[in-house]
mmCIF file of C-alpha atoms in Angstrom:
data_model
loop_
_atom_site.group_PDB
_atom_site.id
_atom_site.type_symbol
_atom_site.label_atom_id
_atom_site.label_comp_id
_atom_site.label_asym_id
_atom_site.label_seq_id
_atom_site.Cartn_x
_atom_site.Cartn_y
_atom_site.Cartn_z
ATOM 1 C CA UNK A 1 -9.873 19.667 1.611
ATOM 2 C CA UNK A 2 -8.830 16.654 -0.879
ATOM 3 C CA UNK A 3 -8.746 17.664 -4.490
ATOM 4 C CA UNK A 4 -7.490 14.508 -6.451
ATOM 5 C CA UNK A 5 -7.355 16.302 -9.744
ATOM 6 C CA UNK A 6 -9.135 13.480 -11.215
ATOM 7 C CA UNK A 7 -11.267 13.648 -14.631
ATOM 8 C CA UNK A 8 -14.054 15.961 -14.394
ATOM 9 C CA UNK A 9 -17.509 14.415 -15.895
ATOM 10 C CA UNK A 10 -17.303 17.124 -18.567
ATOM 11 C CA UNK A 11 -17.844 17.530 -22.267
ATOM 12 C CA UNK A 12 -14.939 16.897 -24.819
ATOM 13 C CA UNK A 13 -15.595 19.046 -27.895
ATOM 14 C CA UNK A 14 -19.314 18.265 -27.248
ATOM 15 C CA UNK A 15 -18.649 14.640 -26.758
ATOM 16 C CA UNK A 16 -19.621 13.386 -23.429
ATOM 17 C CA UNK A 17 -16.821 10.410 -22.108
ATOM 18 C CA UNK A 18 -18.056 7.119 -22.418
ATOM 19 C CA UNK A 19 -18.826 5.521 -19.031
ATOM 20 C CA UNK A 20 -18.534 1.795 -18.646
ATOM 21 C CA UNK A 21 -19.854 -0.224 -15.773
ATOM 22 C CA UNK A 22 -16.641 -1.850 -13.543
ATOM 23 C CA UNK A 23 -18.245 -5.160 -13.990
ATOM 24 C CA UNK A 24 -18.576 -5.291 -17.755
ATOM 25 C CA UNK A 25 -15.042 -3.596 -18.362
ATOM 26 C CA UNK A 26 -13.461 -6.479 -15.950
ATOM 27 C CA UNK A 27 -15.466 -9.141 -17.790
ATOM 28 C CA UNK A 28 -14.337 -8.325 -21.133
ATOM 29 C CA UNK A 29 -10.853 -6.923 -20.503
ATOM 30 C CA UNK A 30 -9.336 -9.671 -18.144
ATOM 31 C CA UNK A 31 -9.924 -12.930 -19.950
ATOM 32 C CA UNK A 32 -9.780 -16.006 -17.683
ATOM 33 C CA UNK A 33 -6.707 -17.402 -19.508
ATOM 34 C CA UNK A 34 -4.416 -15.785 -17.233
ATOM 35 C CA UNK A 35 -3.310 -16.893 -13.410
ATOM 36 C CA UNK A 36 -1.632 -15.517 -10.861
ATOM 37 C CA UNK A 37 1.708 -17.020 -9.900
ATOM 38 C CA UNK A 38 2.903 -18.273 -6.453
ATOM 39 C CA UNK A 39 1.003 -19.104 -3.416
ATOM 40 C CA UNK A 40 2.859 -18.173 -0.396
ATOM 41 C CA UNK A 41 3.822 -14.674 0.327
ATOM 42 C CA UNK A 42 6.702 -13.401 2.422
ATOM 43 C CA UNK A 43 6.777 -9.783 2.217
ATOM 44 C CA UNK A 44 10.398 -8.275 2.792
ATOM 45 C CA UNK A 45 12.068 -5.038 2.356
ATOM 46 C CA UNK A 46 15.797 -4.015 2.477
ATOM 47 C CA UNK A 47 17.904 -0.999 1.918
ATOM 48 C CA UNK A 48 21.501 -0.373 0.659
ATOM 49 C CA UNK A 49 23.646 2.203 -1.023
ATOM 50 C CA UNK A 50 22.909 2.224 -4.857
ATOM 51 C CA UNK A 51 25.508 4.986 -5.330
ATOM 52 C CA UNK A 52 26.281 8.585 -4.932
ATOM 53 C CA UNK A 53 25.212 11.956 -6.308
ATOM 54 C CA UNK A 54 27.894 14.192 -7.930
ATOM 55 C CA UNK A 55 28.134 16.404 -4.798
ATOM 56 C CA UNK A 56 28.527 13.062 -2.867
ATOM 57 C CA UNK A 57 25.241 12.503 -1.463
ATOM 58 C CA UNK A 58 23.975 8.852 -0.817
ATOM 59 C CA UNK A 59 21.615 7.341 -3.263
ATOM 60 C CA UNK A 60 19.758 4.565 -1.541
ATOM 61 C CA UNK A 61 18.347 1.373 -3.004
ATOM 62 C CA UNK A 62 15.177 -0.007 -1.546
ATOM 63 C CA UNK A 63 14.438 -3.782 -2.600
ATOM 64 C CA UNK A 64 10.942 -4.760 -2.241
ATOM 65 C CA UNK A 65 9.938 -8.542 -2.379
ATOM 66 C CA UNK A 66 6.710 -10.664 -2.039
ATOM 67 C CA UNK A 67 8.000 -14.199 -1.979
ATOM 68 C CA UNK A 68 6.052 -14.994 -5.148
ATOM 69 C CA UNK A 69 8.877 -14.076 -7.336
ATOM 70 C CA UNK A 70 8.171 -10.504 -7.519
ATOM 71 C CA UNK A 71 11.175 -8.309 -6.788
ATOM 72 C CA UNK A 72 10.895 -4.564 -7.120
ATOM 73 C CA UNK A 73 14.283 -2.413 -6.749
ATOM 74 C CA UNK A 74 13.542 1.557 -6.457
ATOM 75 C CA UNK A 75 16.324 4.049 -6.078
ATOM 76 C CA UNK A 76 15.974 7.181 -4.158
ATOM 77 C CA UNK A 77 17.528 9.410 -7.017
ATOM 78 C CA UNK A 78 14.473 10.041 -9.063
ATOM 79 C CA UNK A 79 12.292 7.877 -7.043
ATOM 80 C CA UNK A 80 13.132 5.533 -9.866
ATOM 81 C CA UNK A 81 12.261 1.761 -10.619
ATOM 82 C CA UNK A 82 15.752 0.563 -11.482
ATOM 83 C CA UNK A 83 14.464 -2.991 -11.707
ATOM 84 C CA UNK A 84 11.301 -5.287 -11.393
ATOM 85 C CA UNK A 85 11.559 -9.073 -11.705
ATOM 86 C CA UNK A 86 8.757 -10.845 -12.246
ATOM 87 C CA UNK A 87 8.222 -14.904 -12.993
ATOM 88 C CA UNK A 88 7.313 -16.271 -16.532
ATOM 89 C CA UNK A 89 4.823 -19.159 -17.042
ATOM 90 C CA UNK A 90 7.353 -21.411 -15.979
ATOM 91 C CA UNK A 91 8.313 -19.905 -12.663
ATOM 92 C CA UNK A 92 11.435 -18.232 -14.176
ATOM 93 C CA UNK A 93 12.087 -14.632 -13.108
ATOM 94 C CA UNK A 94 13.686 -12.153 -15.013
ATOM 95 C CA UNK A 95 13.932 -8.198 -15.130
ATOM 96 C CA UNK A 96 11.023 -6.704 -17.210
ATOM 97 C CA UNK A 97 11.937 -3.028 -17.272
ATOM 98 C CA UNK A 98 14.738 -1.124 -19.099
ATOM 99 C CA UNK A 99 17.556 0.328 -17.225
ATOM 100 C CA UNK A 100 21.169 1.394 -16.963
ATOM 101 C CA UNK A 101 24.323 -0.550 -16.020
ATOM 102 C CA UNK A 102 26.089 2.201 -14.298
ATOM 103 C CA UNK A 103 25.199 5.054 -11.516
ATOM 104 C CA UNK A 104 26.654 7.865 -13.579
ATOM 105 C CA UNK A 105 24.036 6.778 -16.553
ATOM 106 C CA UNK A 106 21.190 6.758 -13.885
ATOM 107 C CA UNK A 107 22.208 10.451 -13.031
ATOM 108 C CA UNK A 108 21.873 11.662 -16.685
ATOM 109 C CA UNK A 109 18.985 9.292 -17.409
ATOM 110 C CA UNK A 110 18.054 11.047 -20.633
ATOM 111 C CA UNK A 111 15.191 8.435 -21.586
ATOM 112 C CA UNK A 112 13.845 8.641 -18.080
ATOM 113 C CA UNK A 113 13.705 5.238 -17.385
ATOM 114 C CA UNK A 114 11.563 3.968 -14.287
ATOM 115 C CA UNK A 115 11.517 7.701 -12.858
ATOM 116 C CA UNK A 116 8.867 9.644 -11.361
ATOM 117 C CA UNK A 117 8.097 12.548 -13.815
ATOM 118 C CA UNK A 118 7.336 16.045 -12.389
ATOM 119 C CA UNK A 119 6.246 18.599 -11.968
ATOM 120 C CA UNK A 120 4.366 18.185 -15.461
ATOM 121 C CA UNK A 121 4.751 14.678 -17.143
ATOM 122 C CA UNK A 122 4.494 14.829 -20.805
ATOM 123 C CA UNK A 123 4.904 18.155 -22.952
ATOM 124 C CA UNK A 124 3.656 21.900 -22.436
ATOM 125 C CA UNK A 125 3.692 23.565 -25.890
ATOM 126 C CA UNK A 126 6.747 26.355 -26.318
ATOM 127 C CA UNK A 127 7.509 26.152 -22.750
ATOM 128 C CA UNK A 128 4.804 28.409 -21.527
ATOM 129 C CA UNK A 129 1.225 28.507 -19.546
ATOM 130 C CA UNK A 130 -0.859 31.188 -18.002
ATOM 131 C CA UNK A 131 -2.497 30.498 -14.693
ATOM 132 C CA UNK A 132 -4.550 33.149 -12.870
ATOM 133 C CA UNK A 133 -3.698 35.599 -15.103
ATOM 134 C CA UNK A 134 0.212 35.201 -14.647
ATOM 135 C CA UNK A 135 2.684 33.872 -17.354
ATOM 136 C CA UNK A 136 5.206 31.269 -16.470
ATOM 137 C CA UNK A 137 7.992 30.606 -18.544
ATOM 138 C CA UNK A 138 9.485 26.984 -18.424
ATOM 139 C CA UNK A 139 12.690 25.433 -19.852
ATOM 140 C CA UNK A 140 12.387 24.289 -23.543
ATOM 141 C CA UNK A 141 14.052 21.087 -23.268
ATOM 142 C CA UNK A 142 12.531 19.137 -26.311
ATOM 143 C CA UNK A 143 12.761 21.323 -29.483
ATOM 144 C CA UNK A 144 10.371 24.193 -28.763
ATOM 145 C CA UNK A 145 8.763 22.500 -25.963
ATOM 146 C CA UNK A 146 9.025 21.704 -22.151
ATOM 147 C CA UNK A 147 8.983 17.779 -21.466
ATOM 148 C CA UNK A 148 8.667 15.844 -18.112
ATOM 149 C CA UNK A 149 9.263 18.901 -15.864
ATOM 150 C CA UNK A 150 12.382 20.648 -17.553
ATOM 151 C CA UNK A 151 16.162 20.281 -17.077
ATOM 152 C CA UNK A 152 15.971 19.519 -13.386
ATOM 153 C CA UNK A 153 12.715 17.785 -13.146
ATOM 154 C CA UNK A 154 11.703 15.194 -10.293
ATOM 155 C CA UNK A 155 13.569 12.628 -12.364
ATOM 156 C CA UNK A 156 16.858 14.533 -10.950
ATOM 157 C CA UNK A 157 15.935 15.051 -7.526
ATOM 158 C CA UNK A 158 17.501 12.908 -4.473
ATOM 159 C CA UNK A 159 14.227 11.904 -2.485
ATOM 160 C CA UNK A 160 14.125 11.195 1.012
ATOM 161 C CA UNK A 161 12.975 7.240 1.667
ATOM 162 C CA UNK A 162 11.525 5.223 4.131
ATOM 163 C CA UNK A 163 10.265 1.719 4.009
ATOM 164 C CA UNK A 164 7.608 -0.405 5.727
ATOM 165 C CA UNK A 165 6.415 -4.014 5.602
ATOM 166 C CA UNK A 166 3.300 -5.793 6.953
ATOM 167 C CA UNK A 167 1.928 -9.028 6.323
ATOM 168 C CA UNK A 168 0.622 -8.231 2.739
ATOM 169 C CA UNK A 169 2.628 -5.407 1.499
ATOM 170 C CA UNK A 170 6.184 -3.936 1.330
ATOM 171 C CA UNK A 171 6.527 -0.572 0.729
ATOM 172 C CA UNK A 172 8.746 2.701 0.400
ATOM 173 C CA UNK A 173 7.467 6.248 0.503
ATOM 174 C CA UNK A 174 9.456 9.132 -0.877
ATOM 175 C CA UNK A 175 9.021 12.720 -0.192
ATOM 176 C CA UNK A 176 10.474 15.800 -2.006
ATOM 177 C CA UNK A 177 9.582 19.309 -1.672
ATOM 178 C CA UNK A 178 10.157 21.330 -4.985
ATOM 179 C CA UNK A 179 10.643 24.914 -4.299
ATOM 180 C CA UNK A 180 8.848 27.968 -5.895
ATOM 181 C CA UNK A 181 10.416 28.367 -8.994
ATOM 182 C CA UNK A 182 11.889 25.376 -9.663
ATOM 183 C CA UNK A 183 11.973 25.003 -13.331
ATOM 184 C CA UNK A 184 9.817 27.811 -13.670
ATOM 185 C CA UNK A 185 6.720 26.331 -11.887
ATOM 186 C CA UNK A 186 5.277 28.590 -9.168
ATOM 187 C CA UNK A 187 4.610 27.356 -5.424
ATOM 188 C CA UNK A 188 6.557 24.998 -3.096
ATOM 189 C CA UNK A 189 5.314 21.705 -3.753
ATOM 190 C CA UNK A 190 5.547 19.198 -1.145
ATOM 191 C CA UNK A 191 5.461 15.671 -3.164
ATOM 192 C CA UNK A 192 5.106 12.218 -2.016
ATOM 193 C CA UNK A 193 5.321 9.212 -3.875
ATOM 194 C CA UNK A 194 4.580 5.508 -2.264
ATOM 195 C CA UNK A 195 5.461 2.371 -4.289
ATOM 196 C CA UNK A 196 3.557 -0.780 -2.517
ATOM 197 C CA UNK A 197 4.410 -4.169 -3.360
ATOM 198 C CA UNK A 198 1.703 -6.737 -2.697
ATOM 199 C CA UNK A 199 0.988 -10.275 -1.739
ATOM 200 C CA UNK A 200 -1.295 -10.285 -4.942
ATOM 201 C CA UNK A 201 1.512 -9.600 -7.313
ATOM 202 C CA UNK A 202 0.734 -5.574 -7.817
ATOM 203 C CA UNK A 203 2.845 -2.558 -7.605
ATOM 204 C CA UNK A 204 0.902 0.261 -6.672
ATOM 205 C CA UNK A 205 2.178 3.717 -6.904
ATOM 206 C CA UNK A 206 0.371 6.272 -5.159
ATOM 207 C CA UNK A 207 1.022 10.005 -5.419
ATOM 208 C CA UNK A 208 0.066 13.159 -3.401
ATOM 209 C CA UNK A 209 1.272 16.747 -3.394
ATOM 210 C CA UNK A 210 0.246 20.118 -1.909
ATOM 211 C CA UNK A 211 1.360 23.452 -2.705
ATOM 212 C CA UNK A 212 1.474 27.071 -1.217
ATOM 213 C CA UNK A 213 0.676 28.797 -4.445
ATOM 214 C CA UNK A 214 -1.813 28.112 -7.564
ATOM 215 C CA UNK A 215 0.484 25.756 -9.817
ATOM 216 C CA UNK A 216 0.026 22.665 -12.087
ATOM 217 C CA UNK A 217 0.795 19.205 -11.401
ATOM 218 C CA UNK A 218 1.004 16.022 -13.373
ATOM 219 C CA UNK A 219 2.968 13.130 -12.143
ATOM 220 C CA UNK A 220 3.454 9.808 -13.519
ATOM 221 C CA UNK A 221 6.030 7.075 -13.733
ATOM 222 C CA UNK A 222 8.144 6.330 -16.760
ATOM 223 C CA UNK A 223 8.807 2.505 -16.839
ATOM 224 C CA UNK A 224 9.967 1.043 -20.119
ATOM 225 C CA UNK A 225 8.517 -2.269 -20.197
ATOM 226 C CA UNK A 226 9.670 -5.315 -22.200
ATOM 227 C CA UNK A 227 7.745 -8.619 -20.648
ATOM 228 C CA UNK A 228 10.195 -10.951 -22.571
ATOM 229 C CA UNK A 229 12.756 -10.418 -19.822
ATOM 230 C CA UNK A 230 15.548 -9.897 -22.282
ATOM 231 C CA UNK A 231 15.245 -6.245 -23.587
ATOM 232 C CA UNK A 232 18.562 -6.251 -24.894
ATOM 233 C CA UNK A 233 17.963 -9.090 -27.582
ATOM 234 C CA UNK A 234 14.103 -8.771 -27.954
ATOM 235 C CA UNK A 235 11.805 -5.950 -29.090
ATOM 236 C CA UNK A 236 8.266 -5.299 -27.978
ATOM 237 C CA UNK A 237 6.649 -5.348 -31.310
ATOM 238 C CA UNK A 238 5.171 -8.856 -30.828
ATOM 239 C CA UNK A 239 3.517 -7.977 -27.344
ATOM 240 C CA UNK A 240 -0.324 -7.943 -27.593
ATOM 241 C CA UNK A 241 -1.711 -4.650 -26.286
ATOM 242 C CA UNK A 242 -5.169 -3.862 -25.581
ATOM 243 C CA UNK A 243 -6.317 -0.459 -24.114
ATOM 244 C CA UNK A 244 -9.777 0.360 -22.600
ATOM 245 C CA UNK A 245 -9.699 3.692 -24.738
ATOM 246 C CA UNK A 246 -12.171 4.466 -27.538
ATOM 247 C CA UNK A 247 -10.817 7.908 -28.122
ATOM 248 C CA UNK A 248 -6.967 9.692 -28.412
ATOM 249 C CA UNK A 249 -5.253 12.920 -28.926
ATOM 250 C CA UNK A 250 -3.864 13.634 -32.191
ATOM 251 C CA UNK A 251 -0.780 15.626 -31.947
ATOM 252 C CA UNK A 252 1.194 18.016 -34.295
ATOM 253 C CA UNK A 253 4.448 17.237 -35.685
ATOM 254 C CA UNK A 254 6.064 18.335 -32.346
ATOM 255 C CA UNK A 255 3.866 16.012 -30.302
ATOM 256 C CA UNK A 256 1.653 18.680 -29.182
ATOM 257 C CA UNK A 257 -1.983 17.470 -28.802
ATOM 258 C CA UNK A 258 -3.924 19.337 -31.423
ATOM 259 C CA UNK A 259 -6.951 20.065 -28.929
ATOM 260 C CA UNK A 260 -9.112 17.540 -30.911
ATOM 261 C CA UNK A 261 -10.274 14.138 -29.185
ATOM 262 C CA UNK A 262 -10.424 11.468 -31.909
ATOM 263 C CA UNK A 263 -12.092 8.169 -32.020
ATOM 264 C CA UNK A 264 -9.841 5.292 -32.554
ATOM 265 C CA UNK A 265 -12.172 3.236 -34.705
ATOM 266 C CA UNK A 266 -10.984 2.007 -37.976
ATOM 267 C CA UNK A 267 -7.580 3.291 -37.580
ATOM 268 C CA UNK A 268 -4.045 1.976 -36.559
ATOM 269 C CA UNK A 269 -4.821 3.660 -33.298
ATOM 270 C CA UNK A 270 -7.428 1.209 -32.390
ATOM 271 C CA UNK A 271 -6.379 -1.179 -29.268
ATOM 272 C CA UNK A 272 -9.804 -1.601 -28.204
ATOM 273 C CA UNK A 273 -9.519 -5.132 -28.985
ATOM 274 C CA UNK A 274 -5.828 -6.879 -28.762
ATOM 275 C CA UNK A 275 -3.281 -6.201 -31.594
ATOM 276 C CA UNK A 276 0.574 -6.595 -31.685
ATOM 277 C CA UNK A 277 2.181 -3.644 -30.821
ATOM 278 C CA UNK A 278 4.263 -3.906 -34.502
ATOM 279 C CA UNK A 279 1.081 -5.075 -36.435
ATOM 280 C CA UNK A 280 0.354 -1.601 -37.802
ATOM 281 C CA UNK A 281 3.086 0.703 -36.259
ATOM 282 C CA UNK A 282 4.281 1.668 -39.729
ATOM 283 C CA UNK A 283 0.946 3.249 -40.550
ATOM 284 C CA UNK A 284 1.636 5.557 -37.376
ATOM 285 C CA UNK A 285 4.389 8.169 -38.331
ATOM 286 C CA UNK A 286 6.767 7.996 -36.076
ATOM 287 C CA UNK A 287 5.397 5.144 -34.054
ATOM 288 C CA UNK A 288 2.896 5.371 -31.004
ATOM 289 C CA UNK A 289 3.591 8.605 -28.631
ATOM 290 C CA UNK A 290 -0.044 9.546 -28.008
ATOM 291 C CA UNK A 291 -2.215 10.089 -25.165
ATOM 292 C CA UNK A 292 -5.562 7.999 -25.049
ATOM 293 C CA UNK A 293 -8.640 9.053 -23.266
ATOM 294 C CA UNK A 294 -9.665 6.216 -20.784
ATOM 295 C CA UNK A 295 -13.148 4.724 -20.772
ATOM 296 C CA UNK A 296 -13.759 5.672 -17.147
ATOM 297 C CA UNK A 297 -15.870 3.332 -14.814
ATOM 298 C CA UNK A 298 -17.443 4.020 -11.487
ATOM 299 C CA UNK A 299 -15.024 2.103 -9.865
ATOM 300 C CA UNK A 300 -11.658 3.405 -9.083
ATOM 301 C CA UNK A 301 -8.836 2.947 -10.285
ATOM 302 C CA UNK A 302 -10.480 1.900 -13.559
ATOM 303 C CA UNK A 303 -8.783 -0.841 -15.812
ATOM 304 C CA UNK A 304 -6.699 0.955 -18.635
ATOM 305 C CA UNK A 305 -4.369 -1.557 -20.509
ATOM 306 C CA UNK A 306 -3.431 -5.104 -20.508
ATOM 307 C CA UNK A 307 -0.457 -6.327 -22.247
ATOM 308 C CA UNK A 308 0.463 -10.209 -23.110
ATOM 309 C CA UNK A 309 3.988 -11.297 -24.194
ATOM 310 C CA UNK A 310 2.920 -14.703 -25.600
ATOM 311 C CA UNK A 311 6.644 -16.483 -25.570
ATOM 312 C CA UNK A 312 7.113 -15.939 -21.774
ATOM 313 C CA UNK A 313 3.551 -15.826 -20.621
ATOM 314 C CA UNK A 314 3.884 -12.742 -18.841
ATOM 315 C CA UNK A 315 0.727 -10.518 -18.481
ATOM 316 C CA UNK A 316 0.594 -6.808 -17.091
ATOM 317 C CA UNK A 317 -2.665 -4.836 -16.431
ATOM 318 C CA UNK A 318 -2.600 -1.237 -15.805
ATOM 319 C CA UNK A 319 -5.310 0.469 -13.424
ATOM 320 C CA UNK A 320 -5.495 4.276 -12.657
ATOM 321 C CA UNK A 321 -7.491 6.816 -11.348
ATOM 322 C CA UNK A 322 -5.999 9.164 -14.357
ATOM 323 C CA UNK A 323 -7.962 10.276 -17.210
ATOM 324 C CA UNK A 324 -5.494 9.394 -19.893
ATOM 325 C CA UNK A 325 -2.398 6.982 -20.590
ATOM 326 C CA UNK A 326 0.389 7.663 -22.757
ATOM 327 C CA UNK A 327 1.412 4.719 -24.940
ATOM 328 C CA UNK A 328 5.111 5.124 -26.361
ATOM 329 C CA UNK A 329 6.597 2.609 -28.517
ATOM 330 C CA UNK A 330 10.200 3.477 -27.623
ATOM 331 C CA UNK A 331 10.747 5.229 -30.860
ATOM 332 C CA UNK A 332 13.913 7.375 -29.820
ATOM 333 C CA UNK A 333 15.866 4.805 -28.196
ATOM 334 C CA UNK A 334 19.048 4.564 -30.317
ATOM 335 C CA UNK A 335 21.070 1.543 -28.905
ATOM 336 C CA UNK A 336 23.465 4.236 -27.623
ATOM 337 C CA UNK A 337 24.986 4.023 -24.194
ATOM 338 C CA UNK A 338 22.652 7.103 -23.103
ATOM 339 C CA UNK A 339 19.653 5.015 -23.870
ATOM 340 C CA UNK A 340 21.059 1.759 -21.833
ATOM 341 C CA UNK A 341 22.315 0.559 -25.180
ATOM 342 C CA UNK A 342 18.630 -0.382 -25.961
ATOM 343 C CA UNK A 343 17.484 -0.167 -29.520
ATOM 344 C CA UNK A 344 14.382 1.372 -31.140
ATOM 345 C CA UNK A 345 11.205 -0.495 -29.849
ATOM 346 C CA UNK A 346 13.073 -2.710 -27.394
ATOM 347 C CA UNK A 347 10.665 -1.035 -24.501
ATOM 348 C CA UNK A 348 7.253 0.667 -24.515
ATOM 349 C CA UNK A 349 5.605 3.077 -21.954
ATOM 350 C CA UNK A 350 2.081 2.969 -20.553
ATOM 351 C CA UNK A 351 2.418 6.522 -18.617
ATOM 352 C CA UNK A 352 -0.836 7.164 -16.672
ATOM 353 C CA UNK A 353 -1.395 10.838 -16.608
ATOM 354 C CA UNK A 354 -3.470 14.002 -17.218
ATOM 355 C CA UNK A 355 -3.456 15.295 -20.859
ATOM 356 C CA UNK A 356 -0.110 16.695 -22.488
ATOM 357 C CA UNK A 357 -0.466 20.601 -22.319
ATOM 358 C CA UNK A 358 -3.592 20.923 -20.440
ATOM 359 C CA UNK A 359 -2.211 24.199 -18.980
ATOM 360 C CA UNK A 360 -3.086 25.799 -22.373
ATOM 361 C CA UNK A 361 -5.768 23.648 -23.371
ATOM 362 C CA UNK A 362 -8.763 24.500 -20.919
ATOM 363 C CA UNK A 363 -11.046 21.990 -22.310
ATOM 364 C CA UNK A 364 -8.865 19.123 -21.039
ATOM 365 C CA UNK A 365 -9.139 18.120 -17.501
ATOM 366 C CA UNK A 366 -7.597 20.455 -15.311
ATOM 367 C CA UNK A 367 -4.116 20.060 -13.996
ATOM 368 C CA UNK A 368 -4.419 23.247 -11.448
ATOM 369 C CA UNK A 369 -3.808 22.552 -7.815
ATOM 370 C CA UNK A 370 -4.337 25.284 -5.135
ATOM 371 C CA UNK A 371 -3.523 26.208 -1.664
ATOM 372 C CA UNK A 372 -5.542 24.052 0.608
ATOM 373 C CA UNK A 373 -5.966 21.328 -1.895
ATOM 374 C CA UNK A 374 -4.278 18.120 -1.918
ATOM 375 C CA UNK A 375 -3.215 16.327 -5.471
ATOM 376 C CA UNK A 376 -3.922 12.495 -5.309
ATOM 377 C CA UNK A 377 -3.364 9.939 -7.709
ATOM 378 C CA UNK A 378 -2.937 6.055 -7.674
ATOM 379 C CA UNK A 379 -1.969 3.582 -10.426
ATOM 380 C CA UNK A 380 -1.670 -0.071 -10.159
ATOM 381 C CA UNK A 381 0.553 -2.636 -12.352
ATOM 382 C CA UNK A 382 -0.720 -6.124 -12.007
ATOM 383 C CA UNK A 383 1.234 -9.132 -12.877
ATOM 384 C CA UNK A 384 0.122 -12.635 -13.798
ATOM 385 C CA UNK A 385 0.956 -15.123 -16.243
ATOM 386 C CA UNK A 386 -1.002 -16.900 -19.424
ATOM 387 C CA UNK A 387 -2.007 -20.348 -18.721
ATOM 388 C CA UNK A 388 0.166 -23.135 -20.717
ATOM 389 C CA UNK A 389 -1.358 -24.502 -23.624
ATOM 390 C CA UNK A 390 -3.856 -27.160 -22.782
ATOM 391 C CA UNK A 391 -4.395 -26.231 -19.402
#
């Protein structure tokens, strides 16, 4: 049986989630001022060696192209987006994701640039959870908490990859089996992540997983975005962000959700209308690093976010089947080599996911996966450009 681990139509602290009709979300959220780029598609996929692991295994690099200027470069180490080029409003392509300059830095990848995060994206309080009466202890790799799957994590796994093309898509499919007990998690988890570049300038990420023991699963991608195409020089504070989210999860000092679900209205957390990322960031202690509750529509995947970069004209929309989206404003980027040389606020993340610490907060949508079920999740990044002034 397929169990998508999708949001349940459930009560959150006595508040029913807001349900919006897909047509009204699309009408409000996708202004007519953006246009697709390119009109001739030619789907291509190539494979090469990216480097080697510490024990000498080959890391493969898959390059997906759609003939319209969108090029995705994805590594088998961590099933990681290492580069993503899109055109600006003048047709000039540039890389819009942060990354490292050497294979050795990718092997460490402490900021999680572009990687597949698992088994559990985001934090689990104090590295411990109980499932069916059994207590599981995880690595504490973020102060007293467990973060992004632990010390090993899916971002440090070498995945098997295979590619395919047809008239409208170029794709690469990665598989990895996480053994029972890896990073403290129960069950052998067979995981598939499929990246699909389309002729319509979308990068789809499709996740699936099965287990032989009850476990928890919360997969996401950890791209850091900078739509200027020059993240070394430019920060992301002037990017305009809109989130289809009326509520968010307040957090403790260690960034664990308090358990409350709070309205964003009349606060610096409110991106229900467009705001520059830097407009109110000084009013948010530490910067943005919060999970937002997506206003779900009847259509899946639902539109969760839209980002515009006025200077380049680049636009990115994010659609997902997940109930939440973690907005992170690159607060911990230090400018040091382990951060790729990128400084604070020179990249932002929009991580589609279930809520942080869900295994310990049972009123959150469940992340439990049982034998005989299939975890399934899809996220789409849709790229376009703003029209030129006067057009």
